[in-house]
PDB file of C-alpha atoms in Angstrom:
ATOM      1  CA  MET A  55       3.575 -68.868  14.622  1.00 55.00           C
ATOM      2  CA  LEU A  56       3.435 -67.617  11.040  1.00 53.00           C
ATOM      3  CA  ARG A  57      -0.335 -67.345  11.321  1.00 57.00           C
ATOM      4  CA  ILE A  58      -0.001 -65.100  14.387  1.00 54.00           C
ATOM      5  CA  VAL A  59       2.543 -62.824  12.666  1.00 48.00           C
ATOM      6  CA  PHE A  60       0.344 -62.595   9.576  1.00 50.00           C
ATOM      7  CA  ALA A  61      -2.697 -61.664  11.696  1.00 53.00           C
ATOM      8  CA  VAL A  62      -0.762 -58.915  13.472  1.00 49.00           C
ATOM      9  CA  LEU A  63       0.491 -57.471  10.172  1.00 52.00           C
ATOM     10  CA  LEU A  64      -2.997 -57.555   8.714  1.00 52.00           C
ATOM     11  CA  ALA A  65      -4.417 -55.680  11.720  1.00 54.00           C
ATOM     12  CA  THR A  66      -1.646 -53.060  11.490  1.00 54.00           C
ATOM     13  CA  VAL A  67      -2.313 -52.468   7.789  1.00 46.00           C
ATOM     14  CA  SER A  68      -6.057 -52.121   8.436  1.00 51.00           C
ATOM     15  CA  VAL A  69      -5.538 -49.530  11.184  1.00 45.00           C
ATOM     16  CA  SER A  70      -3.084 -47.579   9.011  1.00 49.00           C
ATOM     17  CA  ALA A  71      -5.501 -47.562   6.077  1.00 48.00           C
ATOM     18  CA  ALA A  72      -8.332 -46.368   8.287  1.00 46.00           C
ATOM     19  CA  ALA A  73      -6.167 -43.544   9.619  1.00 45.00           C
ATOM     20  CA  GLN A  74      -5.241 -42.467   6.092  1.00 46.00           C
ATOM     21  CA  THR A  75      -8.848 -42.434   4.892  1.00 43.00           C
ATOM     22  CA  ARG A  76     -10.260 -40.677   7.968  1.00 46.00           C
ATOM     23  CA  VAL A  77     -12.019 -37.470   6.875  1.00 42.00           C
ATOM     24  CA  PRO A  78     -10.903 -34.363   8.815  1.00 45.00           C
ATOM     25  CA  PRO A  79     -13.655 -32.613  10.744  1.00 46.00           C
ATOM     26  CA  SER A  80     -15.504 -30.019   8.699  1.00 44.00           C
ATOM     27  CA  THR A  81     -14.784 -26.368   9.386  1.00 48.00           C
ATOM     28  CA  ARG A  82     -17.820 -25.188   7.442  1.00 57.00           C
ATOM     29  CA  ALA A  83     -20.590 -23.277   9.144  1.00 55.00           C
ATOM     30  CA  TYR A  84     -23.235 -25.413  10.788  1.00 67.00           C
ATOM     31  CA  ALA A  85     -26.731 -24.411  11.779  1.00 78.00           C
ATOM     32  CA  PRO A  86     -30.080 -26.121  12.097  1.00 88.00           C
ATOM     33  CA  GLU A  87     -32.348 -25.680   9.110  1.00 92.00           C
ATOM     34  CA  ASP A  88     -34.584 -23.579  11.354  1.00 92.00           C
ATOM     35  CA  ILE A  89     -31.910 -20.933  11.918  1.00 92.00           C
ATOM     36  CA  GLY A  90     -34.478 -18.714  13.634  1.00 88.00           C
ATOM     37  CA  SER A  91     -34.370 -21.049  16.632  1.00 89.00           C
ATOM     38  CA  LEU A  92     -30.859 -19.783  17.399  1.00 90.00           C
ATOM     39  CA  PRO A  93     -30.110 -16.632  19.413  1.00 87.00           C
ATOM     40  CA  VAL A  94     -29.394 -13.649  17.160  1.00 86.00           C
ATOM     41  CA  SER A  95     -25.708 -13.668  18.128  1.00 85.00           C
ATOM     42  CA  ASP A  96     -25.433 -17.269  16.877  1.00 89.00           C
ATOM     43  CA  GLN A  97     -27.390 -16.432  13.724  1.00 91.00           C
ATOM     44  CA  ILE A  98     -24.838 -13.725  12.956  1.00 91.00           C
ATOM     45  CA  ARG A  99     -21.893 -16.049  13.607  1.00 91.00           C
ATOM     46  CA  VAL A 100     -23.291 -18.839  11.401  1.00 93.00           C
ATOM     47  CA  ILE A 101     -24.310 -16.553   8.522  1.00 93.00           C
ATOM     48  CA  GLU A 102     -20.947 -14.780   8.497  1.00 92.00           C
ATOM     49  CA  ASN A 103     -19.066 -18.106   8.594  1.00 93.00           C
ATOM     50  CA  GLU A 104     -21.143 -19.438   5.696  1.00 93.00           C
ATOM     51  CA  TYR A 105     -20.345 -16.323   3.664  1.00 93.00           C
ATOM     52  CA  ARG A 106     -16.624 -16.728   4.383  1.00 93.00           C
ATOM     53  CA  ASP A 107     -16.793 -20.391   3.337  1.00 93.00           C
ATOM     54  CA  GLN A 108     -18.454 -19.577   0.020  1.00 92.00           C
ATOM     55  CA  SER A 109     -16.459 -16.436  -0.776  1.00 91.00           C
ATOM     56  CA  GLY A 110     -13.013 -17.708   0.120  1.00 92.00           C
ATOM     57  CA  GLY A 111     -12.596 -15.648   3.259  1.00 91.00           C
ATOM     58  CA  ARG A 112     -14.304 -12.364   2.427  1.00 91.00           C
ATOM     59  CA  GLU A 113     -16.370 -10.502   5.017  1.00 89.00           C
ATOM     60  CA  LEU A 114     -20.149 -10.275   4.693  1.00 90.00           C
ATOM     61  CA  PRO A 115     -21.320  -6.694   3.995  1.00 89.00           C
ATOM     62  CA  ASP A 116     -23.242  -5.161   6.894  1.00 89.00           C
ATOM     63  CA  ASP A 117     -26.358  -4.368   4.856  1.00 87.00           C
ATOM     64  CA  GLN A 118     -26.532  -7.934   3.530  1.00 90.00           C
ATOM     65  CA  LEU A 119     -26.252  -9.336   7.067  1.00 92.00           C
ATOM     66  CA  ASP A 120     -29.017  -6.975   8.211  1.00 89.00           C
ATOM     67  CA  PHE A 121     -31.183  -8.211   5.328  1.00 90.00           C
ATOM     68  CA  TYR A 122     -30.691 -11.864   6.295  1.00 92.00           C
ATOM     69  CA  LEU A 123     -31.489 -11.225   9.954  1.00 91.00           C
ATOM     70  CA  ASP A 124     -34.756  -9.553   8.940  1.00 87.00           C
ATOM     71  CA  GLN A 125     -35.643 -12.415   6.586  1.00 89.00           C
ATOM     72  CA  VAL A 126     -35.065 -14.958   9.352  1.00 90.00           C
ATOM     73  CA  LYS A 127     -37.205 -12.989  11.787  1.00 85.00           C
ATOM     74  CA  TYR A 128     -40.071 -11.832   9.577  1.00 82.00           C
ATOM     75  CA  SER A 129     -40.088 -14.229   6.589  1.00 85.00           C
ATOM     76  CA  ARG A 130     -38.846 -17.372   8.367  1.00 88.00           C
ATOM     77  CA  TRP A 131     -36.009 -17.971   5.965  1.00 92.00           C
ATOM     78  CA  THR A 132     -34.237 -21.295   6.495  1.00 94.00           C
ATOM     79  CA  PHE A 133     -30.495 -21.816   6.543  1.00 94.00           C
ATOM     80  CA  SER A 134     -30.700 -23.438   3.084  1.00 93.00           C
ATOM     81  CA  ARG A 135     -32.449 -20.341   1.718  1.00 92.00           C
ATOM     82  CA  ILE A 136     -29.711 -18.100   3.111  1.00 92.00           C
ATOM     83  CA  LYS A 137     -26.956 -20.307   1.677  1.00 93.00           C
ATOM     84  CA  SER A 138     -28.647 -20.225  -1.717  1.00 91.00           C
ATOM     85  CA  ASP A 139     -28.993 -16.441  -1.619  1.00 90.00           C
ATOM     86  CA  ILE A 140     -25.330 -16.042  -0.638  1.00 92.00           C
ATOM     87  CA  ALA A 141     -24.309 -18.204  -3.599  1.00 91.00           C
ATOM     88  CA  GLY A 142     -26.459 -16.104  -5.919  1.00 87.00           C
ATOM     89  CA  SER A 143     -25.054 -12.848  -4.565  1.00 86.00           C
ATOM     90  CA  LEU A 144     -21.484 -14.051  -5.110  1.00 88.00           C
ATOM     91  CA  ARG A 145     -22.247 -15.071  -8.682  1.00 83.00           C
ATOM     92  CA  GLY A 146     -23.483 -11.544  -9.311  1.00 71.00           C
ATOM     93  CA  SER A 147     -20.638  -9.785  -7.503  1.00 52.00           C
ATOM     94  CA  GLY A 148     -19.006  -8.840 -10.785  1.00 46.00           C
ATOM     95  CA  SER A 149     -21.910  -6.549 -11.650  1.00 44.00           C
ATOM     96  CA  GLY A 150     -21.967  -4.321  -8.597  1.00 46.00           C
ATOM     97  CA  GLY A 151     -22.310  -6.833  -5.766  1.00 55.00           C
ATOM     98  CA  TRP A 152     -25.302  -7.732  -3.630  1.00 64.00           C
ATOM     99  CA  ARG A 153     -28.488  -5.686  -3.817  1.00 66.00           C
ATOM    100  CA  PRO A 154     -31.688  -6.318  -1.819  1.00 66.00           C
ATOM    101  CA  PRO A 155     -34.720  -7.393  -3.866  1.00 63.00           C
ATOM    102  CA  ALA A 156     -36.327  -4.265  -5.279  1.00 58.00           C
ATOM    103  CA  GLY A 157     -39.304  -3.084  -3.251  1.00 57.00           C
ATOM    104  CA  SER A 158     -39.515  -6.207  -1.109  1.00 64.00           C
ATOM    105  CA  TRP A 159     -37.432  -5.105   1.880  1.00 73.00           C
ATOM    106  CA  LYS A 160     -37.790  -1.934   3.911  1.00 78.00           C
ATOM    107  CA  PRO A 161     -35.083  -2.038   6.595  1.00 84.00           C
ATOM    108  CA  THR A 162     -35.906  -0.738  10.065  1.00 85.00           C
ATOM    109  CA  SER A 163     -32.403  -1.187  11.452  1.00 89.00           C
ATOM    110  CA  ILE A 164     -28.803  -0.583  10.434  1.00 92.00           C
ATOM    111  CA  ILE A 165     -25.596  -2.447  11.201  1.00 94.00           C
ATOM    112  CA  CYS A 166     -22.641  -0.081  11.461  1.00 94.00           C
ATOM    113  CA  SER A 167     -19.080  -1.321  11.992  1.00 93.00           C
ATOM    114  CA  SER A 168     -15.882   0.396  13.080  1.00 91.00           C
ATOM    115  CA  ASN A 169     -13.524  -1.741  11.019  1.00 87.00           C
ATOM    116  CA  ASP A 170      -9.905  -1.625  12.198  1.00 85.00           C
ATOM    117  CA  ARG A 171     -11.148   0.632  15.022  1.00 86.00           C
ATOM    118  CA  ARG A 172     -11.729   3.488  12.554  1.00 87.00           C
ATOM    119  CA  TYR A 173     -14.445   6.160  12.723  1.00 86.00           C
ATOM    120  CA  ARG A 174     -17.358   5.493  10.393  1.00 87.00           C
ATOM    121  CA  GLU A 175     -20.758   7.037   9.712  1.00 88.00           C
ATOM    122  CA  CYS A 176     -23.724   5.020   8.408  1.00 90.00           C
ATOM    123  CA  ARG A 177     -26.945   6.413   6.960  1.00 90.00           C
ATOM    124  CA  THR A 178     -29.976   5.166   8.901  1.00 90.00           C
ATOM    125  CA  PRO A 179     -33.328   4.093   7.406  1.00 88.00           C
ATOM    126  CA  PHE A 180     -35.059   6.241  10.039  1.00 86.00           C
ATOM    127  CA  ARG A 181     -34.872   9.923  11.036  1.00 80.00           C
ATOM    128  CA  GLY A 182     -35.159   9.680  14.808  1.00 79.00           C
ATOM    129  CA  ARG A 183     -32.618   9.003  17.509  1.00 80.00           C
ATOM    130  CA  ALA A 184     -30.773   5.710  17.208  1.00 86.00           C
ATOM    131  CA  ARG A 185     -30.784   3.070  19.926  1.00 87.00           C
ATOM    132  CA  LEU A 186     -28.291   0.219  20.176  1.00 89.00           C
ATOM    133  CA  GLN A 187     -30.356  -2.934  19.716  1.00 88.00           C
ATOM    134  CA  GLN A 188     -27.477  -5.374  19.844  1.00 88.00           C
ATOM    135  CA  ASN A 189     -23.728  -5.159  20.356  1.00 90.00           C
ATOM    136  CA  ILE A 190     -22.192  -7.576  17.839  1.00 90.00           C
ATOM    137  CA  SER A 191     -18.527  -6.763  18.470  1.00 89.00           C
ATOM    138  CA  ASN A 192     -16.112  -7.872  21.145  1.00 88.00           C
ATOM    139  CA  THR A 193     -15.659  -4.187  21.940  1.00 89.00           C
ATOM    140  CA  ARG A 194     -18.254  -2.740  24.285  1.00 89.00           C
ATOM    141  CA  CYS A 195     -20.334  -0.096  22.492  1.00 89.00           C
ATOM    142  CA  ILE A 196     -20.957   2.890  24.792  1.00 86.00           C
ATOM    143  CA  GLU A 197     -23.089   5.795  23.583  1.00 81.00           C
ATOM    144  CA  GLY A 198     -21.181   9.065  23.548  1.00 74.00           C
ATOM    145  CA  ARG A 199     -17.843   7.288  23.699  1.00 78.00           C
ATOM    146  CA  ASN A 200     -17.632   5.023  20.656  1.00 85.00           C
ATOM    147  CA  TRP A 201     -21.042   5.461  19.065  1.00 86.00           C
ATOM    148  CA  GLY A 202     -23.667   8.148  18.684  1.00 84.00           C
ATOM    149  CA  SER A 203     -26.250   9.485  16.274  1.00 81.00           C
ATOM    150  CA  ARG A 204     -27.598  12.541  14.583  1.00 77.00           C
ATOM    151  CA  GLN A 205     -30.587  12.968  12.338  1.00 76.00           C
ATOM    152  CA  GLY A 206     -30.337  10.353   9.599  1.00 83.00           C
ATOM    153  CA  TYR A 207     -26.958   8.966  10.669  1.00 85.00           C
ATOM    154  CA  VAL A 208     -25.262   6.791  13.273  1.00 88.00           C
ATOM    155  CA  TRP A 209     -21.496   6.842  13.881  1.00 87.00           C
ATOM    156  CA  VAL A 210     -19.209   4.220  15.408  1.00 90.00           C
ATOM    157  CA  ASP A 211     -15.563   4.309  16.431  1.00 88.00           C
ATOM    158  CA  ASP A 212     -12.828   2.441  18.297  1.00 87.00           C
ATOM    159  CA  GLY A 213     -13.977  -1.068  17.318  1.00 91.00           C
ATOM    160  CA  CYS A 214     -17.702  -0.754  18.077  1.00 93.00           C
ATOM    161  CA  ARG A 215     -19.991  -2.792  15.835  1.00 93.00           C
ATOM    162  CA  GLY A 216     -23.686  -2.788  16.510  1.00 94.00           C
ATOM    163  CA  ARG A 217     -27.196  -3.077  15.164  1.00 93.00           C
ATOM    164  CA  PHE A 218     -29.155   0.129  15.653  1.00 93.00           C
ATOM    165  CA  ILE A 219     -32.871   0.880  15.523  1.00 89.00           C
ATOM    166  CA  ASP A 220     -35.096   3.919  15.912  1.00 86.00           C
ATOM    167  CA  SER A 221     -35.490   4.723  19.615  1.00 77.00           C
ATOM    168  CA  GLY A 222     -38.980   6.075  18.943  1.00 68.00           C
ATOM    169  CA  ASN A 223     -38.203   9.370  20.672  1.00 51.00           C
ATOM    170  CA  GLY A 224     -37.604  11.409  17.529  1.00 46.00           C
ATOM    171  CA  TRP A 225     -35.658  14.644  17.335  1.00 43.00           C
ATOM    172  CA  GLY A 226     -38.307  17.098  18.481  1.00 43.00           C
ATOM    173  CA  GLY A 227     -40.336  17.547  15.313  1.00 39.00           C
ATOM    174  CA  GLY A 228     -37.385  17.185  12.970  1.00 37.00           C
ATOM    175  CA  GLN A 229     -35.154  19.683  14.807  1.00 39.00           C
ATOM    176  CA  TRP A 230     -32.238  18.902  17.087  1.00 38.00           C
ATOM    177  CA  ASP A 231     -33.352  18.784  20.697  1.00 42.00           C
ATOM    178  CA  GLU A 232     -31.290  18.676  23.858  1.00 47.00           C
ATOM    179  CA  ARG A 233     -28.825  15.797  23.917  1.00 65.00           C
ATOM    180  CA  THR A 234     -27.087  15.121  27.235  1.00 73.00           C
ATOM    181  CA  PHE A 235     -23.896  13.165  27.848  1.00 80.00           C
ATOM    182  CA  ARG A 236     -21.465  12.753  30.727  1.00 84.00           C
ATOM    183  CA  CYS A 237     -17.697  13.309  30.762  1.00 87.00           C
ATOM    184  CA  GLU A 238     -15.458  12.533  33.747  1.00 87.00           C
ATOM    185  CA  SER A 239     -11.747  13.011  34.454  1.00 86.00           C
ATOM    186  CA  ASP A 240      -9.811  10.565  36.605  1.00 78.00           C
ATOM    187  CA  GLY A 241      -7.860  12.644  39.105  1.00 73.00           C
ATOM    188  CA  SER A 242      -5.635  15.148  37.335  1.00 73.00           C
ATOM    189  CA  ARG A 243      -5.682  13.294  34.015  1.00 79.00           C
ATOM    190  CA  GLN A 244      -7.351  14.801  30.976  1.00 84.00           C
ATOM    191  CA  HIS A 245     -10.108  12.739  29.384  1.00 86.00           C
ATOM    192  CA  GLN A 246     -11.935  13.328  26.097  1.00 86.00           C
ATOM    193  CA  CYS A 247     -15.537  12.397  25.342  1.00 87.00           C
ATOM    194  CA  ARG A 248     -16.874  12.420  21.788  1.00 83.00           C
ATOM    195  CA  LYS A 249     -19.938  14.591  21.198  1.00 80.00           C
ATOM    196  CA  PRO A 250     -23.150  13.002  19.876  1.00 74.00           C
ATOM    197  CA  TYR A 251     -22.750  15.250  16.825  1.00 69.00           C
ATOM    198  CA  ARG A 252     -20.755  18.311  15.812  1.00 68.00           C
ATOM    199  CA  GLY A 253     -21.750  21.461  17.623  1.00 72.00           C
ATOM    200  CA  THR A 254     -21.363  23.419  20.848  1.00 77.00           C
ATOM    201  CA  ALA A 255     -21.610  21.644  24.188  1.00 81.00           C
ATOM    202  CA  HIS A 256     -22.872  23.377  27.352  1.00 80.00           C
ATOM    203  CA  LEU A 257     -22.193  22.305  30.922  1.00 80.00           C
ATOM    204  CA  VAL A 258     -25.574  21.640  32.540  1.00 74.00           C
ATOM    205  CA  ARG A 259     -24.667  19.869  35.793  1.00 75.00           C
ATOM    206  CA  GLN A 260     -21.435  19.541  37.760  1.00 80.00           C
ATOM    207  CA  LEU A 261     -21.060  16.081  39.329  1.00 80.00           C
ATOM    208  CA  SER A 262     -17.696  16.474  41.051  1.00 83.00           C
ATOM    209  CA  ASN A 263     -16.529  18.327  44.129  1.00 83.00           C
ATOM    210  CA  ALA A 264     -13.737  19.751  41.981  1.00 85.00           C
ATOM    211  CA  ARG A 265     -14.799  22.919  40.204  1.00 84.00           C
ATOM    212  CA  CYS A 266     -15.528  22.627  36.478  1.00 84.00           C
ATOM    213  CA  THR A 267     -14.383  25.877  34.866  1.00 82.00           C
ATOM    214  CA  GLU A 268     -14.440  26.227  31.093  1.00 80.00           C
ATOM    215  CA  GLY A 269     -10.960  26.756  29.729  1.00 79.00           C
ATOM    216  CA  TYR A 270      -9.350  25.492  32.936  1.00 81.00           C
ATOM    217  CA  SER A 271     -10.796  22.089  33.789  1.00 86.00           C
ATOM    218  CA  TRP A 272     -12.996  21.544  30.759  1.00 87.00           C
ATOM    219  CA  GLY A 273     -13.204  22.658  27.152  1.00 86.00           C
ATOM    220  CA  GLN A 274     -14.117  21.425  23.705  1.00 84.00           C
ATOM    221  CA  ASN A 275     -13.280  21.177  20.053  1.00 79.00           C
ATOM    222  CA  VAL A 276     -15.448  20.343  17.072  1.00 74.00           C
ATOM    223  CA  LEU A 277     -15.807  16.641  17.876  1.00 78.00           C
ATOM    224  CA  ALA A 278     -15.211  16.249  21.607  1.00 83.00           C
ATOM    225  CA  VAL A 279     -15.358  17.689  25.121  1.00 87.00           C
ATOM    226  CA  TRP A 280     -12.304  17.383  27.375  1.00 87.00           C
ATOM    227  CA  VAL A 281     -12.224  17.413  31.173  1.00 90.00           C
ATOM    228  CA  SER A 282      -9.301  17.453  33.627  1.00 89.00           C
ATOM    229  CA  ARG A 283      -8.336  18.271  37.227  1.00 88.00           C
ATOM    230  CA  GLY A 284     -11.086  16.075  38.648  1.00 88.00           C
ATOM    231  CA  CYS A 285     -13.960  17.708  36.768  1.00 89.00           C
ATOM    232  CA  ARG A 286     -16.962  15.417  36.238  1.00 85.00           C
ATOM    233  CA  ALA A 287     -20.047  16.878  34.625  1.00 85.00           C
ATOM    234  CA  GLU A 288     -23.024  16.455  32.335  1.00 82.00           C
ATOM    235  CA  PHE A 289     -23.051  18.381  29.078  1.00 84.00           C
ATOM    236  CA  SER A 290     -25.786  18.999  26.551  1.00 79.00           C
ATOM    237  CA  MET A 291     -26.064  19.750  22.855  1.00 72.00           C
ATOM    238  CA  ARG A 292     -28.981  22.126  22.469  1.00 56.00           C
ATOM    239  CA  ASP A 293     -31.449  22.977  19.725  1.00 43.00           C
ATOM    240  CA  GLY A 294     -29.788  24.024  16.492  1.00 41.00           C
ATOM    241  CA  ASP A 295     -26.258  23.416  17.762  1.00 43.00           C
ATOM    242  CA  TRP A 296     -25.319  20.860  15.127  1.00 41.00           C
ATOM    243  CA  GLY A 297     -22.345  22.277  13.264  1.00 42.00           C
ATOM    244  CA  GLY A 298     -23.627  21.782   9.762  1.00 40.00           C
ATOM    245  CA  ASN A 299     -23.932  25.538   9.119  1.00 40.00           C
ATOM    246  CA  GLN A 300     -20.903  26.828  10.969  1.00 41.00           C
ATOM    247  CA  GLY A 301     -18.944  27.431   7.786  1.00 42.00           C
ATOM    248  CA  ASP A 302     -15.491  28.946   8.265  1.00 43.00           C
ATOM    249  CA  ASN A 303     -16.006  29.643  11.985  1.00 45.00           C
ATOM    250  CA  TRP A 304     -14.666  26.231  12.961  1.00 46.00           C
ATOM    251  CA  GLY A 305     -10.990  26.550  13.875  1.00 54.00           C
ATOM    252  CA  TYR A 306     -10.992  30.353  14.214  1.00 68.00           C
ATOM    253  CA  SER A 307      -9.406  31.449  17.498  1.00 78.00           C
ATOM    254  CA  VAL A 308      -7.469  34.339  19.051  1.00 82.00           C
ATOM    255  CA  THR A 309      -5.041  34.228  21.992  1.00 85.00           C
ATOM    256  CA  CYS A 310      -5.173  37.323  24.160  1.00 88.00           C
ATOM    257  CA  ALA A 311      -2.928  38.020  27.192  1.00 88.00           C
ATOM    258  CA  SER A 312      -2.979  40.534  30.053  1.00 90.00           C
ATOM    259  CA  THR A 313       0.772  40.998  30.587  1.00 87.00           C
ATOM    260  CA  ASN A 314       1.724  42.221  34.088  1.00 88.00           C
ATOM    261  CA  ASP A 315      -1.980  42.279  34.976  1.00 90.00           C
ATOM    262  CA  ARG A 316      -2.592  45.119  32.520  1.00 90.00           C
ATOM    263  CA  TYR A 317      -5.742  45.762  30.528  1.00 88.00           C
ATOM    264  CA  THR A 318      -5.173  44.656  26.923  1.00 87.00           C
ATOM    265  CA  THR A 319      -7.322  44.594  23.807  1.00 86.00           C
ATOM    266  CA  CYS A 320      -6.924  42.122  20.942  1.00 86.00           C
ATOM    267  CA  ALA A 321      -8.217  42.140  17.388  1.00 81.00           C
ATOM    268  CA  TRP A 322     -11.329  40.034  16.843  1.00 80.00           C
ATOM    269  CA  ASP A 323     -13.163  39.537  13.555  1.00 76.00           C
ATOM    270  CA  ARG A 324     -16.626  41.039  14.118  1.00 74.00           C
ATOM    271  CA  ASN A 325     -18.073  38.831  11.410  1.00 71.00           C
ATOM    272  CA  ARG A 326     -17.409  35.819  13.647  1.00 74.00           C
ATOM    273  CA  GLY A 327     -19.902  36.964  16.265  1.00 77.00           C
ATOM    274  CA  ARG A 328     -19.180  37.072  20.002  1.00 81.00           C
ATOM    275  CA  PRO A 329     -16.141  35.137  21.252  1.00 86.00           C
ATOM    276  CA  ARG A 330     -16.160  32.546  23.997  1.00 85.00           C
ATOM    277  CA  LEU A 331     -13.305  31.327  26.156  1.00 87.00           C
ATOM    278  CA  ILE A 332     -11.983  28.025  24.785  1.00 82.00           C
ATOM    279  CA  GLU A 333      -8.889  27.473  26.941  1.00 81.00           C
ATOM    280  CA  ARG A 334      -7.383  29.338  29.867  1.00 85.00           C
ATOM    281  CA  LEU A 335      -3.591  29.617  29.548  1.00 85.00           C
ATOM    282  CA  SER A 336      -2.784  31.571  32.728  1.00 87.00           C
ATOM    283  CA  ASN A 337      -2.727  30.754  36.430  1.00 87.00           C
ATOM    284  CA  ALA A 338      -4.866  33.843  36.966  1.00 89.00           C
ATOM    285  CA  ARG A 339      -8.611  33.341  36.690  1.00 89.00           C
ATOM    286  CA  CYS A 340     -10.426  34.420  33.564  1.00 89.00           C
ATOM    287  CA  ASP A 341     -13.975  35.309  34.573  1.00 86.00           C
ATOM    288  CA  GLU A 342     -16.102  36.908  31.892  1.00 83.00           C
ATOM    289  CA  GLY A 343     -17.072  40.468  32.749  1.00 82.00           C
ATOM    290  CA  ARG A 344     -14.217  40.882  35.233  1.00 86.00           C
ATOM    291  CA  ASP A 345     -11.084  39.483  33.590  1.00 91.00           C
ATOM    292  CA  TRP A 346     -12.171  39.364  29.983  1.00 90.00           C
ATOM    293  CA  GLY A 347     -14.994  40.522  27.768  1.00 88.00           C
ATOM    294  CA  TYR A 348     -16.031  41.695  24.353  1.00 85.00           C
ATOM    295  CA  ASP A 349     -17.285  45.048  23.184  1.00 76.00           C
ATOM    296  CA  TYR A 350     -18.309  45.788  19.617  1.00 67.00           C
ATOM    297  CA  ASN A 351     -16.297  49.027  19.590  1.00 70.00           C
ATOM    298  CA  ARG A 352     -13.286  48.015  21.693  1.00 73.00           C
ATOM    299  CA  GLY A 353     -13.108  44.393  20.584  1.00 81.00           C
ATOM    300  CA  LEU A 354     -11.855  41.520  22.746  1.00 88.00           C
ATOM    301  CA  TRP A 355     -10.205  42.545  26.028  1.00 89.00           C
ATOM    302  CA  VAL A 356      -8.438  40.842  28.946  1.00 92.00           C
ATOM    303  CA  ASP A 357      -7.324  42.141  32.363  1.00 92.00           C
ATOM    304  CA  ASN A 358      -5.926  41.102  35.785  1.00 93.00           C
ATOM    305  CA  GLY A 359      -3.388  38.654  34.339  1.00 92.00           C
ATOM    306  CA  CYS A 360      -5.852  36.616  32.298  1.00 92.00           C
ATOM    307  CA  ARG A 361      -4.331  34.882  29.281  1.00 89.00           C
ATOM    308  CA  ALA A 362      -6.568  32.644  27.200  1.00 87.00           C
ATOM    309  CA  ARG A 363      -7.538  31.361  23.801  1.00 85.00           C
ATOM    310  CA  PHE A 364     -10.914  32.487  22.485  1.00 86.00           C
ATOM    311  CA  GLY A 365     -13.031  31.049  19.700  1.00 83.00           C
ATOM    312  CA  VAL A 366     -16.510  31.258  18.210  1.00 73.00           C
ATOM    313  CA  ARG A 367     -19.693  30.261  19.971  1.00 55.00           C
TER     314      ARG A 367
END
């Protein structure tokens, strides 16, 4: 009987000791040595996890991630090589952080991230239009809504994170060419669509049965176009419309009202050029040439009950 009790106790102690010495599963990044055999999305996940492991939780800079992806694709870097380079970059972080090897890497893509859903612009290594090569965020990246590009830059917003490359279409010999985007309102609700770049948008095609009238069911500000009352349309940014040379014109506006349907003139700064209707404020229609207009001598005028806000072209 004593032998049986002793055997049971011995087995219990052995199991307990094994449980105490069991090593918890590793949370470190794992990848095959040939990391290039993984899909790019998995390469990104593994590389970023390895950087967090080595850095104590810090996030891998976008340009460093872009560098590693290129080295895997074009130079067949192994996972060990990447881990070694990460370790070296962290050792040198006190002297300005990671820098790509001088002269040995010419990037053809750019990773741009909207951290904390904030707007961000990234300088591109190319001058042409950007194209989304890969969405690497949980947020869906939609051109014109949460990402876009202008010459030499790509912007992201609202959580979009992507890898962008040159589309190969250029910008029309180095100048801005026509850039078309769509904006649609849901019923009577107002909806805003971010422009591809700062400048003036023009309605080029109405897509809805509801009438799209500037100042009534659509309008714009520096960064976006808004639509409402069922308006759905395509808009374009035309040659030379980027707002880099608009100076003090941005934000200048005048409200002019035809009280009791009477003809009224309002002061307008001639140095601003010709006005355009930004927003209709009256129930009465405001049709240029009939209900409002501009004359160099008389200035800005409204008639037939039109009340609206006018700004620069």
